[in-house]
Every structure is written in structure tokens, then in C-alpha cells.
Short mmCIF file of C-alpha atoms in Angstrom, two decimals:
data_model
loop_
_atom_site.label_atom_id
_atom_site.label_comp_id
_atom_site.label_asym_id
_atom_site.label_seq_id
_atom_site.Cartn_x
_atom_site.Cartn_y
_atom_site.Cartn_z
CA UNK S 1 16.64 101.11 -82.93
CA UNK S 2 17.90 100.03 -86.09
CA UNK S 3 17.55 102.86 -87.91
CA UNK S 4 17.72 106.48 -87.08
CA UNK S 5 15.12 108.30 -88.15
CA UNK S 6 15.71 111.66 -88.66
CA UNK S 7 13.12 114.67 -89.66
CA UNK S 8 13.64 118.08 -91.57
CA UNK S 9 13.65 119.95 -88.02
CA UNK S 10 16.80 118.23 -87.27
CA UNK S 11 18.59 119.39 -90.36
CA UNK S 12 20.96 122.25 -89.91
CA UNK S 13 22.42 121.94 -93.20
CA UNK S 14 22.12 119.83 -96.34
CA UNK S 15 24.08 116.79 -95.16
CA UNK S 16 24.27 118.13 -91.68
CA UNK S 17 21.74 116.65 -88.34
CA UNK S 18 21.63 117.72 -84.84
CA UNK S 19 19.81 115.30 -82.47
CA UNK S 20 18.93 115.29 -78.62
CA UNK S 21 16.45 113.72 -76.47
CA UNK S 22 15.75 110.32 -77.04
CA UNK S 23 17.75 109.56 -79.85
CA UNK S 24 20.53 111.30 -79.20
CA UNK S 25 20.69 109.10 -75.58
CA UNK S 26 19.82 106.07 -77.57
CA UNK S 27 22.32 106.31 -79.72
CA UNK S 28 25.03 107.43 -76.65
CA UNK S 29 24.07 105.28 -74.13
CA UNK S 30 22.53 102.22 -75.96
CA UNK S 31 24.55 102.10 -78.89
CA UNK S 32 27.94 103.31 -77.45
CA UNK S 33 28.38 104.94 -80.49
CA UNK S 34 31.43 107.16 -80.49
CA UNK S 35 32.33 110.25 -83.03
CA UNK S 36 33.25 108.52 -86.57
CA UNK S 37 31.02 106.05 -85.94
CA UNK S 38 28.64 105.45 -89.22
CA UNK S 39 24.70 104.63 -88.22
CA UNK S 40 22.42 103.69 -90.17
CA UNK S 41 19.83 106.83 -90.61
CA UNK S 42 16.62 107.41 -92.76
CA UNK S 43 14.56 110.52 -93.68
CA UNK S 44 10.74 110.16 -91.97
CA UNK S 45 9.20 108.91 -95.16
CA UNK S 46 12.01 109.78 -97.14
CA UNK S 47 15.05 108.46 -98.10
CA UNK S 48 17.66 106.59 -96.03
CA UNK S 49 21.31 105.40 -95.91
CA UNK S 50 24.18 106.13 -93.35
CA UNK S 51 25.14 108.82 -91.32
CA UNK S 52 28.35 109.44 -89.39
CA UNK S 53 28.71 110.83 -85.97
CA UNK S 54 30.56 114.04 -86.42
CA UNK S 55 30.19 115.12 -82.71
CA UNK S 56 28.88 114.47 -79.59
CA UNK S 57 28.46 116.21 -76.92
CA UNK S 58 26.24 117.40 -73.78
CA UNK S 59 23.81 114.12 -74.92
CA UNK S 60 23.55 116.50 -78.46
CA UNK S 61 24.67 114.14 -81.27
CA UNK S 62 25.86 115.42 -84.69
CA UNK S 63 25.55 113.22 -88.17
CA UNK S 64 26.59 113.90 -91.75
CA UNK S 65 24.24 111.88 -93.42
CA UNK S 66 24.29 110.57 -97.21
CA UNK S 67 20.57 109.24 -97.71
CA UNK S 68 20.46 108.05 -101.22
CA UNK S 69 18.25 104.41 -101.05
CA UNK S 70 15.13 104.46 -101.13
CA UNK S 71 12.59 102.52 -98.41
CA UNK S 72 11.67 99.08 -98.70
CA UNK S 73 8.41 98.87 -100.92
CA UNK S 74 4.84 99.12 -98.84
CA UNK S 75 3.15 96.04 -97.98
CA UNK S 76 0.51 95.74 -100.12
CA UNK S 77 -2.28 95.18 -97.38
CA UNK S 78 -4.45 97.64 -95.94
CA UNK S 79 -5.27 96.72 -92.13
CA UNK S 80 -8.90 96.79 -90.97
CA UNK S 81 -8.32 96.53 -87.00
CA UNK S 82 -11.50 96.29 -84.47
CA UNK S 83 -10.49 98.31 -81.64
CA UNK S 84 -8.46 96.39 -79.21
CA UNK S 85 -7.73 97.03 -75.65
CA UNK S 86 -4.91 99.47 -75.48
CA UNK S 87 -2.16 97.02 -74.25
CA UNK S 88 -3.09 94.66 -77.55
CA UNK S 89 -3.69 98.02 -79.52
CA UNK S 90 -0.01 99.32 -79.24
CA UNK S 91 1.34 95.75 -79.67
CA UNK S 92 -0.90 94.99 -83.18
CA UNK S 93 -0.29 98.21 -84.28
CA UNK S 94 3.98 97.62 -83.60
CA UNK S 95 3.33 94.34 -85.54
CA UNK S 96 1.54 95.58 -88.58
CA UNK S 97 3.81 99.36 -89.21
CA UNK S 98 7.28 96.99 -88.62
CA UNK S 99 5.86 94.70 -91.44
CA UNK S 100 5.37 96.95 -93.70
CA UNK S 101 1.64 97.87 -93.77
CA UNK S 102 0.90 101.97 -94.49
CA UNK S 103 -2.99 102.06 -93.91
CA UNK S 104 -4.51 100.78 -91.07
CA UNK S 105 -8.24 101.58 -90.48
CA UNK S 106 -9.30 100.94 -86.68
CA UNK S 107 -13.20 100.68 -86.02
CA UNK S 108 -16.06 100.19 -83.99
CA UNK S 109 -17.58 96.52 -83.35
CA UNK S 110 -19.93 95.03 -80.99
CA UNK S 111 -17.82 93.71 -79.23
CA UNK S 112 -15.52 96.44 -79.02
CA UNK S 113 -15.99 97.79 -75.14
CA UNK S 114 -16.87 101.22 -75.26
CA UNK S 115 -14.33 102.47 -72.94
CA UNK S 116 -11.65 101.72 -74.78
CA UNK S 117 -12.29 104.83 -77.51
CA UNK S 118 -11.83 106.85 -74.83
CA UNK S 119 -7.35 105.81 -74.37
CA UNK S 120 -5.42 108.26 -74.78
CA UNK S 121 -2.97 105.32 -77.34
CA UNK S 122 -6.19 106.33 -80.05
CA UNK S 123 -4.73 110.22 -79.63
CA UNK S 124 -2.01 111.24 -83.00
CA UNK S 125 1.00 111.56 -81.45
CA UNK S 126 0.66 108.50 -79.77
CA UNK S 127 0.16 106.79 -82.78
CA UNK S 128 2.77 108.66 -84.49
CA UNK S 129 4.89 107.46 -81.61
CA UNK S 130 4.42 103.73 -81.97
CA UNK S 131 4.30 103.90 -85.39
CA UNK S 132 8.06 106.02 -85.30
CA UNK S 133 9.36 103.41 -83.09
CA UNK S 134 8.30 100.21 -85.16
CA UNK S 135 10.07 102.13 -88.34
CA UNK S 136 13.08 102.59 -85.90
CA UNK S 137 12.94 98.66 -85.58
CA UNK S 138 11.90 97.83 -89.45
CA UNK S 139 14.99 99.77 -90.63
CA UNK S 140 11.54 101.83 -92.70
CA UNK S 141 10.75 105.53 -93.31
CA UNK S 142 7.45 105.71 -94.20
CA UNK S 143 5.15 106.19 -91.63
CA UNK S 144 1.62 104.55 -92.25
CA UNK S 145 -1.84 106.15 -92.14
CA UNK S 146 -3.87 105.87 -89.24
CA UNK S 147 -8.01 106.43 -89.45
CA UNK S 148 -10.35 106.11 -86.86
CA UNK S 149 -13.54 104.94 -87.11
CA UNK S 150 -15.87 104.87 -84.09
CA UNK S 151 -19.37 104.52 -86.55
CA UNK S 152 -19.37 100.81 -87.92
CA UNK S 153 -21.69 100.80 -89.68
CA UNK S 154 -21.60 104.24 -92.48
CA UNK S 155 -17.34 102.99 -92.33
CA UNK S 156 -18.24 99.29 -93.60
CA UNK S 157 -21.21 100.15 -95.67
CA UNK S 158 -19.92 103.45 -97.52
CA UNK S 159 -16.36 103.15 -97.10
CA UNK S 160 -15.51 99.41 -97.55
CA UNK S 161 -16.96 98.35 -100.70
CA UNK S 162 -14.93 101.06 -102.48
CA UNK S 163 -12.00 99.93 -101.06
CA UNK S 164 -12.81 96.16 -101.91
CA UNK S 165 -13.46 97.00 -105.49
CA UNK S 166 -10.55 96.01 -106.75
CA UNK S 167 -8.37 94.28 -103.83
CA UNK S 168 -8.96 90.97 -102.53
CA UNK S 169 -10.30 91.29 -99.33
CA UNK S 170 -10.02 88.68 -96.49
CA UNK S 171 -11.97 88.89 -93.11
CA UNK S 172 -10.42 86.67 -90.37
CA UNK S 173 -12.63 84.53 -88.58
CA UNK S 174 -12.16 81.67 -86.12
CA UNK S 175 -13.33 78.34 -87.15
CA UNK S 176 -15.12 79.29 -90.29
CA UNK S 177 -14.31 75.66 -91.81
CA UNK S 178 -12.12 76.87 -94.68
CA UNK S 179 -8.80 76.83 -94.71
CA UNK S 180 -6.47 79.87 -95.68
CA UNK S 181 -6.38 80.45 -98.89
CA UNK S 182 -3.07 80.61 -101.23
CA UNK S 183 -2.56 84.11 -101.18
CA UNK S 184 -0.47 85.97 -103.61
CA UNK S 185 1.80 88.20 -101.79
CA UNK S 186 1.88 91.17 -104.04
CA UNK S 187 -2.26 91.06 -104.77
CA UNK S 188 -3.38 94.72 -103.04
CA UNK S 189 -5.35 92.98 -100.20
CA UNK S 190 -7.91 94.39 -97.57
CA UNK S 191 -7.32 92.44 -94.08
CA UNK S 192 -10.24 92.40 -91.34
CA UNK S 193 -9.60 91.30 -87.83
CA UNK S 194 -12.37 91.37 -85.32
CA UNK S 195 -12.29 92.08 -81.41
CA UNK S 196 -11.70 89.13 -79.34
CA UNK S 197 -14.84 87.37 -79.00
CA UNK S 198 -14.80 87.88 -82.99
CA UNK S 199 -17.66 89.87 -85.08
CA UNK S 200 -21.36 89.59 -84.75
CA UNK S 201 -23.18 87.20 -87.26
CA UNK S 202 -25.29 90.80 -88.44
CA UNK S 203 -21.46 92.52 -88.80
CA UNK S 204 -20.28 89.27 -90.82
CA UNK S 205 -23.03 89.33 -92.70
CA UNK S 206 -22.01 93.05 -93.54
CA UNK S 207 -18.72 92.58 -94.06
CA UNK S 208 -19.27 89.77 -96.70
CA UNK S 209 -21.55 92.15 -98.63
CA UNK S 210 -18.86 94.54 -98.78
CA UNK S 211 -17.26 92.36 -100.18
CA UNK S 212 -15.12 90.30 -97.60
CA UNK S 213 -14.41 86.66 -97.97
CA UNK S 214 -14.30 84.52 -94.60
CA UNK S 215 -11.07 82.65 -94.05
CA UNK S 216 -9.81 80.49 -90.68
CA UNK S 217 -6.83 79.72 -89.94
CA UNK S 218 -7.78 76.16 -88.61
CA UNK S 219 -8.82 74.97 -85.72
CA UNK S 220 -7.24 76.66 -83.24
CA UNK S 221 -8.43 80.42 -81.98
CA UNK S 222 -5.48 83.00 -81.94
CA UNK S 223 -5.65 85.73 -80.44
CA UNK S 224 -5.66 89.25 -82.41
CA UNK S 225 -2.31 89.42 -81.92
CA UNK S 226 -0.96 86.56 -82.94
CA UNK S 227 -3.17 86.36 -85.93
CA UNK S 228 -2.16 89.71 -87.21
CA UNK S 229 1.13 89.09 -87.76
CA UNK S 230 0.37 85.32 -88.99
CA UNK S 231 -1.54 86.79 -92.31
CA UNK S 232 0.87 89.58 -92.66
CA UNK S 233 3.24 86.63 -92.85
CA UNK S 234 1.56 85.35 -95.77
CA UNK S 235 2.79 89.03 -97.61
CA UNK S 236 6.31 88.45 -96.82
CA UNK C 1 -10.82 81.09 -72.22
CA UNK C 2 -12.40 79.35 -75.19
CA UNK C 3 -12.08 75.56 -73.33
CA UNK C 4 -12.19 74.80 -69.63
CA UNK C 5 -9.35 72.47 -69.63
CA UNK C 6 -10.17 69.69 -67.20
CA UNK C 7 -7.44 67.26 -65.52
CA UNK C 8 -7.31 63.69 -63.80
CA UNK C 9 -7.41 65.39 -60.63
CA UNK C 10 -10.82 66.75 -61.49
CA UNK C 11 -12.78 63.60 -62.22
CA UNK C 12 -14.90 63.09 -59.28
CA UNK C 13 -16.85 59.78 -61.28
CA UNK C 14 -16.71 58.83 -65.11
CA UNK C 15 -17.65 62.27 -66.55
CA UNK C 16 -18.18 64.29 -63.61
CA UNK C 17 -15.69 66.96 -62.62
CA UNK C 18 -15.27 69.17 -60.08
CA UNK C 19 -13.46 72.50 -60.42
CA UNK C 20 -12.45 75.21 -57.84
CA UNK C 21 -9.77 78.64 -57.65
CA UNK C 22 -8.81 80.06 -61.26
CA UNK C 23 -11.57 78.01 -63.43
CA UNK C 24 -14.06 78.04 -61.23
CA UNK C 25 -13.44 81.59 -60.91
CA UNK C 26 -13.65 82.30 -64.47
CA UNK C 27 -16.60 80.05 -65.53
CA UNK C 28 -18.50 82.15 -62.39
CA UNK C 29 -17.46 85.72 -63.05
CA UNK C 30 -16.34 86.23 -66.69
CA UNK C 31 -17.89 83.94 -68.49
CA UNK C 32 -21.07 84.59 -65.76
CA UNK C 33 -22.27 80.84 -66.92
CA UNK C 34 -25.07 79.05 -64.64
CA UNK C 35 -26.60 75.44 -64.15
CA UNK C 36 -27.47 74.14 -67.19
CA UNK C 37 -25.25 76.12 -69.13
CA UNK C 38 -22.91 73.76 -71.67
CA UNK C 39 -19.19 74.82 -71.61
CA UNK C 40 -16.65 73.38 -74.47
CA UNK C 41 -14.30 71.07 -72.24
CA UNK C 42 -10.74 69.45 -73.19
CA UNK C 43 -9.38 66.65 -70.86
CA UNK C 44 -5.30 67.99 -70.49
CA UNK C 45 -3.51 65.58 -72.67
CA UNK C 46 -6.64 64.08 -74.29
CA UNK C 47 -9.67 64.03 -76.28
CA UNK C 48 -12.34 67.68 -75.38
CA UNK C 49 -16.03 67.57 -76.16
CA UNK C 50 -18.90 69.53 -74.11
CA UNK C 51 -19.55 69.81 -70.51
CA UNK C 52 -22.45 70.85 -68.40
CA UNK C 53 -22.85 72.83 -65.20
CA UNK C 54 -24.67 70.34 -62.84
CA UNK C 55 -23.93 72.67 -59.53
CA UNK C 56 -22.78 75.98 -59.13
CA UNK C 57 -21.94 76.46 -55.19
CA UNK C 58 -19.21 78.31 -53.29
CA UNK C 59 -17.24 79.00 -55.84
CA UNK C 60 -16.89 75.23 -56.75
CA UNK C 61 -18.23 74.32 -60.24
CA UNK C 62 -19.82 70.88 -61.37
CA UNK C 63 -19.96 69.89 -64.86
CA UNK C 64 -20.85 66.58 -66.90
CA UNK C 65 -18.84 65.84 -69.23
CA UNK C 66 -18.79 64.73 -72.43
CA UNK C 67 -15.61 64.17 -74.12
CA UNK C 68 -15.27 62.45 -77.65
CA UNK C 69 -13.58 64.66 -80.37
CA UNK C 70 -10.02 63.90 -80.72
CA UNK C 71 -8.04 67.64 -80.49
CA UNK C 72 -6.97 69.03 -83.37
CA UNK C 73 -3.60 67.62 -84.75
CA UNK C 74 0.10 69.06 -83.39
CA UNK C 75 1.20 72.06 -86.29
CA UNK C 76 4.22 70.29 -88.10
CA UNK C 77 6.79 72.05 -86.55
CA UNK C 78 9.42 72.16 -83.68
CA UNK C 79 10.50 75.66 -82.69
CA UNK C 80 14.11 76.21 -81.42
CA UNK C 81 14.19 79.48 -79.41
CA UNK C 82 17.31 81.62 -78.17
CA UNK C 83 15.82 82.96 -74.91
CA UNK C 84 13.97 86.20 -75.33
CA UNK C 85 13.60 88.90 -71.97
CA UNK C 86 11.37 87.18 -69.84
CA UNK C 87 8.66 89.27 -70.88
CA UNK C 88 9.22 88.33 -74.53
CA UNK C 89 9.39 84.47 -73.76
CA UNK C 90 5.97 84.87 -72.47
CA UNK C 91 4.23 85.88 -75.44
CA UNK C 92 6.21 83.88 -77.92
CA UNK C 93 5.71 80.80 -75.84
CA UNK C 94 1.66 81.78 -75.95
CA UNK C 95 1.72 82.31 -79.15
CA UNK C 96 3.99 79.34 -80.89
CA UNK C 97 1.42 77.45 -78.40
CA UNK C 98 -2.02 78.72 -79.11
CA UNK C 99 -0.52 77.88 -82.71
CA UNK C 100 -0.30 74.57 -82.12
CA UNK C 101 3.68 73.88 -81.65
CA UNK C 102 4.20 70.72 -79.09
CA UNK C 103 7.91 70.76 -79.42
CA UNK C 104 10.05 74.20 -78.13
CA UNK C 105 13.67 74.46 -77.43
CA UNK C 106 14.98 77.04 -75.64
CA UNK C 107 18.41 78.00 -76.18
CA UNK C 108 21.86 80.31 -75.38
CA UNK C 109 23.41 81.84 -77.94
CA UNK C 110 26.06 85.10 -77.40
CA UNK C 111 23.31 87.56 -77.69
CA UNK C 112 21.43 86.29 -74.78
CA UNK C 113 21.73 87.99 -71.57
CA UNK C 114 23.24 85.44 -69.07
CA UNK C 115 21.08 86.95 -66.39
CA UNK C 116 17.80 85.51 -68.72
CA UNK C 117 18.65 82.27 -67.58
CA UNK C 118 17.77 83.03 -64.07
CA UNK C 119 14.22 84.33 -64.58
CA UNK C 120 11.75 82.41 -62.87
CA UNK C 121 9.47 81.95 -66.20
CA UNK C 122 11.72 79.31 -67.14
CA UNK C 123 10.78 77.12 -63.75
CA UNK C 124 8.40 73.78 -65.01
CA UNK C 125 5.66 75.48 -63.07
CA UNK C 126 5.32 78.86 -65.05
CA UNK C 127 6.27 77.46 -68.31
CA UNK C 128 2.95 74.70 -67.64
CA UNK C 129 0.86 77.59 -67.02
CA UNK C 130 1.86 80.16 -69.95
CA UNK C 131 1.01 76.75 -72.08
CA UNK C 132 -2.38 75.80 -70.21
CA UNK C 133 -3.72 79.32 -70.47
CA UNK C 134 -2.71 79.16 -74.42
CA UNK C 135 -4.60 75.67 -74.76
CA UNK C 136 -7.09 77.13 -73.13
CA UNK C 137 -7.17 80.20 -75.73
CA UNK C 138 -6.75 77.69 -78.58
CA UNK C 139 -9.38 75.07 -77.64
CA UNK C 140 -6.58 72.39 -77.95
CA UNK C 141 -5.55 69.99 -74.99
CA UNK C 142 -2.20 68.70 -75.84
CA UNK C 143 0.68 69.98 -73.62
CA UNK C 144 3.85 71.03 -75.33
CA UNK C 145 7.13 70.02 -74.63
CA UNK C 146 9.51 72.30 -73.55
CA UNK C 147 13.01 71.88 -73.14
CA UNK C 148 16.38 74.20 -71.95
CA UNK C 149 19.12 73.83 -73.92
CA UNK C 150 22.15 76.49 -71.90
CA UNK C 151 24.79 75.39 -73.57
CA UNK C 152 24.59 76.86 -77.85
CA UNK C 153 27.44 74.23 -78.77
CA UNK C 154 26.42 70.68 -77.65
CA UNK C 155 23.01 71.42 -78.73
CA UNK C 156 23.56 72.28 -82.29
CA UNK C 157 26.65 69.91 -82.63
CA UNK C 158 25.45 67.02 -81.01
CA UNK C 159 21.45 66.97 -80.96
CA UNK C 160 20.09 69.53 -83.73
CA UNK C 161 22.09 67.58 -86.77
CA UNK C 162 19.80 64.41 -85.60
CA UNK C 163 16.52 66.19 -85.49
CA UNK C 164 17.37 67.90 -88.49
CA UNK C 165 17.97 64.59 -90.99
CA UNK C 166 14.35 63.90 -91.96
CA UNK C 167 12.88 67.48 -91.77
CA UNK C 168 13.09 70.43 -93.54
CA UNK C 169 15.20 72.99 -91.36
CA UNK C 170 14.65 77.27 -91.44
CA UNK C 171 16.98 79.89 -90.12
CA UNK C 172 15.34 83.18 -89.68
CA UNK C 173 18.12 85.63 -90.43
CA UNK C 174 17.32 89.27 -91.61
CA UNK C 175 17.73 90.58 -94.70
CA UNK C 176 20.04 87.47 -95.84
CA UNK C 177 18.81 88.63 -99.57
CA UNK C 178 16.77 85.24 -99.76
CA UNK C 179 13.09 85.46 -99.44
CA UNK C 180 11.15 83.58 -98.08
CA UNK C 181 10.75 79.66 -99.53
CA UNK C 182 7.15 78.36 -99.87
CA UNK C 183 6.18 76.14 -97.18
CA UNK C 184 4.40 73.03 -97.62
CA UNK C 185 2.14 73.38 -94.91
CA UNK C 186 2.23 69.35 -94.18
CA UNK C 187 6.59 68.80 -94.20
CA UNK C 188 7.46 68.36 -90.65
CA UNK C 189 9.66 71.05 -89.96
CA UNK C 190 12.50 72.59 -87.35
CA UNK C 191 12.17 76.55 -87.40
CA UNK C 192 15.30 78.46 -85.73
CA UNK C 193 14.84 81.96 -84.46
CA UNK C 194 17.84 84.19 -82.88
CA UNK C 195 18.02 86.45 -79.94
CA UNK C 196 17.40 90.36 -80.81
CA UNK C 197 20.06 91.46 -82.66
CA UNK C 198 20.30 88.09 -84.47
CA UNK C 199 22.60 85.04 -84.67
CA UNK C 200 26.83 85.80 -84.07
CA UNK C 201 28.42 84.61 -87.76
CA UNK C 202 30.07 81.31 -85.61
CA UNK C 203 26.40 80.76 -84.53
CA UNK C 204 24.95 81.02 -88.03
CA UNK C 205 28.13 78.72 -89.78
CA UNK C 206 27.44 75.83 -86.97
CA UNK C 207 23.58 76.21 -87.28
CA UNK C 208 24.04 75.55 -91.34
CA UNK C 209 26.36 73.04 -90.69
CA UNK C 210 23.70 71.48 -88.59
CA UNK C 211 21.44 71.58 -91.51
CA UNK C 212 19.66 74.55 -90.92
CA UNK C 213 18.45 76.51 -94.82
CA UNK C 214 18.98 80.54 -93.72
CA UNK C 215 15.97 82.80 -94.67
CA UNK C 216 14.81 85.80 -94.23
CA UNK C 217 11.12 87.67 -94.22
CA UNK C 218 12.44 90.45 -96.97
CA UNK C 219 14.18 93.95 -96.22
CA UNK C 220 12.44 94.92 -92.48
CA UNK C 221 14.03 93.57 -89.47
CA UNK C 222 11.05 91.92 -87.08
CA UNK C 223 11.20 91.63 -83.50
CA UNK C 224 10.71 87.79 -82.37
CA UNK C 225 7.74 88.17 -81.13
CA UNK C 226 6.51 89.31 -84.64
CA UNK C 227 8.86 86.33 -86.56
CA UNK C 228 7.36 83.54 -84.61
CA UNK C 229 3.53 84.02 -85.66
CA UNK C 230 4.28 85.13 -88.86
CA UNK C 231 6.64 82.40 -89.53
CA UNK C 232 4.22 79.58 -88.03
CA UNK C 233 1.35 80.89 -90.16
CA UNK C 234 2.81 80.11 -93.18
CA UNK C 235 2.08 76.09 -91.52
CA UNK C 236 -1.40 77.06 -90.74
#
């Protein structure tokens, strides 16, 4: 937790926050933070800047905040995710929200098993929940936008190619000969990633109508993620 | 697995192998191949081509094997590592791997819980298998070399100056203000990544000292196991 993040429930006057549960034991028992202490504390996508422990007690921590800087700017990249298996689900999803990216579209594929729209990880507050965490660890405020899309096919042919119309957009593919392109990191940029196994040559062929260009990154096959933070990389 | 990774041991004539427990297992079961099928097949340490199943008995697989393609050359870059949770080394070890990174240091710094060193994922044994299963995810046969380093000061004074005179050398610090440099994707580099919660200031003096250029991936804090790929990336 490098930031508290604080919401307009936990306000109990203009400058004044009341926390308990996990943060409030977080900040006690991980942080060993002690009354006077200053934290650093941000509105949930608002503002942030420091707060100062005006009491604690009965694992109920108090903060007079001053929240006058605003977040670090969005990544510019809009994250198009094939359904993962949970475990790799949570851990993409921690990658891409602590990095900076605000839209992330997950959707059907092929090779997407079934089963796995069916977690209870796809439900909103568990989303909201990873995505709160990996703001706690960006030192962010903003949480992203989350969409679902179990249909491929009406998502990449009705939805996509408005999006693509005026971002570059780059579908990751294993092996595909070319290199990675030089990106520019503040070009608004679609990103696809496939499931492992990688997309179907009718789903690529889909994909590049809507206006995705096929890029590799070499000859060596990462795994979703590791290859999801490697591109976001590229927007650092 | 994306190669079955074959070994000396294996080679029952010229280019005839025979494989048994975990491979065997897998070519069987997951990847539910039969006689006649062709596999993609690395020799560990050596050059991969094709093999093909000759016999399929017991849960013993033969293949002929074909191996003439050179694997795909080392990424430019040695990775020095303070020592992550156990859990953490894992997947930064799979991943700085499946990258293609053939030299890793592991090593203390004040941040690192003492009780890290004990974990059995830093015995020769486990550390060999996180890398086989990552060459094996990476179609690439080359082993890395791994190597503890327990003691911050004689490494950095005494053997990290040396390695750093004819390469370029990056820090990753967050939010030192610096973005991040462009990488030539060919210079031979040393990348240096901190424990969570980042370098002490003694660490980050003697690691400049050493020669070490501190950067940083702009205003959100990463967790290593979200630096490492997106860091080796910008080399892919």
C-alpha cells in the first residue's frame, strides 16, 4: 500500500477521514504508523496528497487530509484481454491498472475455455477490488473501466473498428516474423492479447480487418503475462 | 509447453530419444499427441529442430529427432536481482527467462528478508527447473546462469564495477524524476532491480558508484514482478 485510498463514505468532514477494516489494520499493523504520522492518501479517482493520522484507536484510524495534486496522467492504451484463467486474470489485470491503463475490454476467444466466464474474479466488486489494490500499489486514483465481453464476434466486428479509427492498434502475436515496432508512447493505442495457445487464424483474420496490425516480440513465446506488461513497457 | 526439451540422457542412438515421468506425461495427456505426430524439440544447451513420435507405450515416449536450427540468440542483458518472496522469485525468474536473459544475479540488500535466503527455491535443483519449464514455454534451449550473491557489499564493490565497464548499466528506482532512456535494443546491458520498497540511499550511492545510470518507469510505483518484463521488453 503506497497510497491510501480513501472514498467520500469515509469523509466525516471536509479535511476530516475515518477508516477501519482493512486499511485502517494496514496502516496499524503493517505500516506501524503512529498518531502524527503523515501518509500518503488519494481520493478514488480524485485528487491525492498527504494525510496525517490524527487518531487511532480500537483499529479505527483518523486522517486530516490535504489532497491538492492531481493523479498521474492515464496511460494512453486501451487493453483488449482474451479471457485468461482466473489465477493469470487477477495477475494481468494487477499489471495493466498499476501501469496506468483505464480501459480494459476482456472477451471471448476460441481458445478461451468456457468455464472460466463462469469465476466469480469476472464479478464487479472483484474487479473493483483488484483494480483498488493495484492503485494502492501505483500511488493512482483513478480506477479503470472494466467491460466484459463474452460474444467475440458482434465485440470485434461492431465495436473494434470504431475504436481503431483513430488509435494505432497492435494485436500481439507469437512469431509473426516482424519485429516490434517503434512505438510512440503517447500515440492513443488499442493493445490485443490472445489466450494462451494465441487466436485462431479466422479471429486474426478479424482482428486485422478491424483494423489490428500483427506484431511479435521475437522469437521467443511469453506468456500473457509477461507480455502484457512488456508492451505496456513500451508506454512508459 | 511449446518445445519438448530433450537432454544427453535421452539419446538412446543418433536422433532417437526416449522420454518418461513429466514429458512423457505431458506429450500423452495434454498435448494428447500420437505416433506419427511431429513435436518441436530443443536439445538442453543446444541446437532444437522437429521430432517424431516413433512409439507411444507405457507412458514412455519415442521420438526421432531432428535437430538443426541454432536457438534463438541470448537477449542482451544480465539481470541483477535483490531476492523477491519466494513466490515472487518464481515468476520473475520465469519470466526474465522465457525472455531470453542467460545471466541472473541474485542479491541481499537491507530490504530483503533474511529468512528469503533460506527458501528452498534458491537450491540448484528448483532454480534448473523454474528455468527448464520457461525454455520450454519460450521454445529456446539455452540454460541460464544463475548466481547468489548474500553479501550487497562485495558484490557491488568488488564484482559489479567490472561487469559494468563495457555495458550500459540501469537502476530501476521509482519516481527518480528521470524517465525512462531509449534502449538500443542491441547494447549489451546490466539491468538492476531492488527489493519491494526499493533500494536503502547507501545501496543506491554504492550501486552509482559502481556505474549503475538510475531510472525510473514515470510517476506509478511497479511491483518487480511488473518492472522486470516491462523493463526487458524494451530489449525485445
Amino acid at each position: 500500500m503506497n497510497i491510501v485510498i480513501v472514498e467520500d463514505v469515509d469523509f466525516v468532514g471536509e479535511r476530516r477521514v475515518v477508516l477501519g477494516g482493512r486499511r485502517a489494520a494496514h496502516i496499524v499493523n503493517v505500516l506501524k504508523a503512529q498518531v502524527g504520522d503523515r501518509l500518503r492518501v488519494g481520493r478514488l479517482n480524485g485528487d491525492f496528497g498527504f494525510g496525517v493520522i490524527s487518531e487511532i484507536a480500537n483499529l479505527r484510524v483518523e486522517l486530516e487530509v490535504d489532497l491538492d495534486r492531481s493523479p498521474p496522467p492515464p496511460l494512453p492504451v486501451s487493453l483488449l484481454l482474451a479471457l485468461p484463467r482466473p489465477k493469470v486474470l487477477k495477475r494481468v489485470l494487477a499489471a495493466a491498472v498499476t501501469m496506468g491503463v483505464k480501459e480494459i475490454f476482456i472477451f471471448n476467444s476460441w481458445r478461451v475455455e468456457k468455464s472460466y466466464w463462469q469465476s466469480p474474479w469476472l464479478g464487479p466488486e472483484r474487479l473493483r477490488e483488484v483494480s483498488l489494490l493495484a492503485l494502492e500499489q501505483a500511488c493512482d486514483t483513478r480506477l479503470p473501466e472494466i467491460f466484459l465481453k463474452p460474444r467475440f464476434r458482434p465485440f470485434v466486428e461492431d465495436e473494434v473498428p470504431i475504436m481503431a479509427r483513430d488509435r494505432d492498434a497492435w494485436l500481439l502475436h507469437p512469431q509473426t516474423g516482424s519485429g516490434f515496432p517503434e512505438i510512440s508512447s503517447s500515440a492513443p493505442s488499442l493493445i490485443a492479447v490472445g489466450p494462451e495457445g494465441g487466436f485462431i487464424p479466422f479471429e486474426l483474420e478479424m482482428l486485422t480487418a478491424a483494423g489490428f496490425a500483427m506484431v511479435s516480440f521475437g522469437p521467443r513465446t511469453l506468456r500473457v503475462e509477461q507480455a502484457v506488461p512488456a508492451i505496456l513497457g513500451r508506454f512508459l
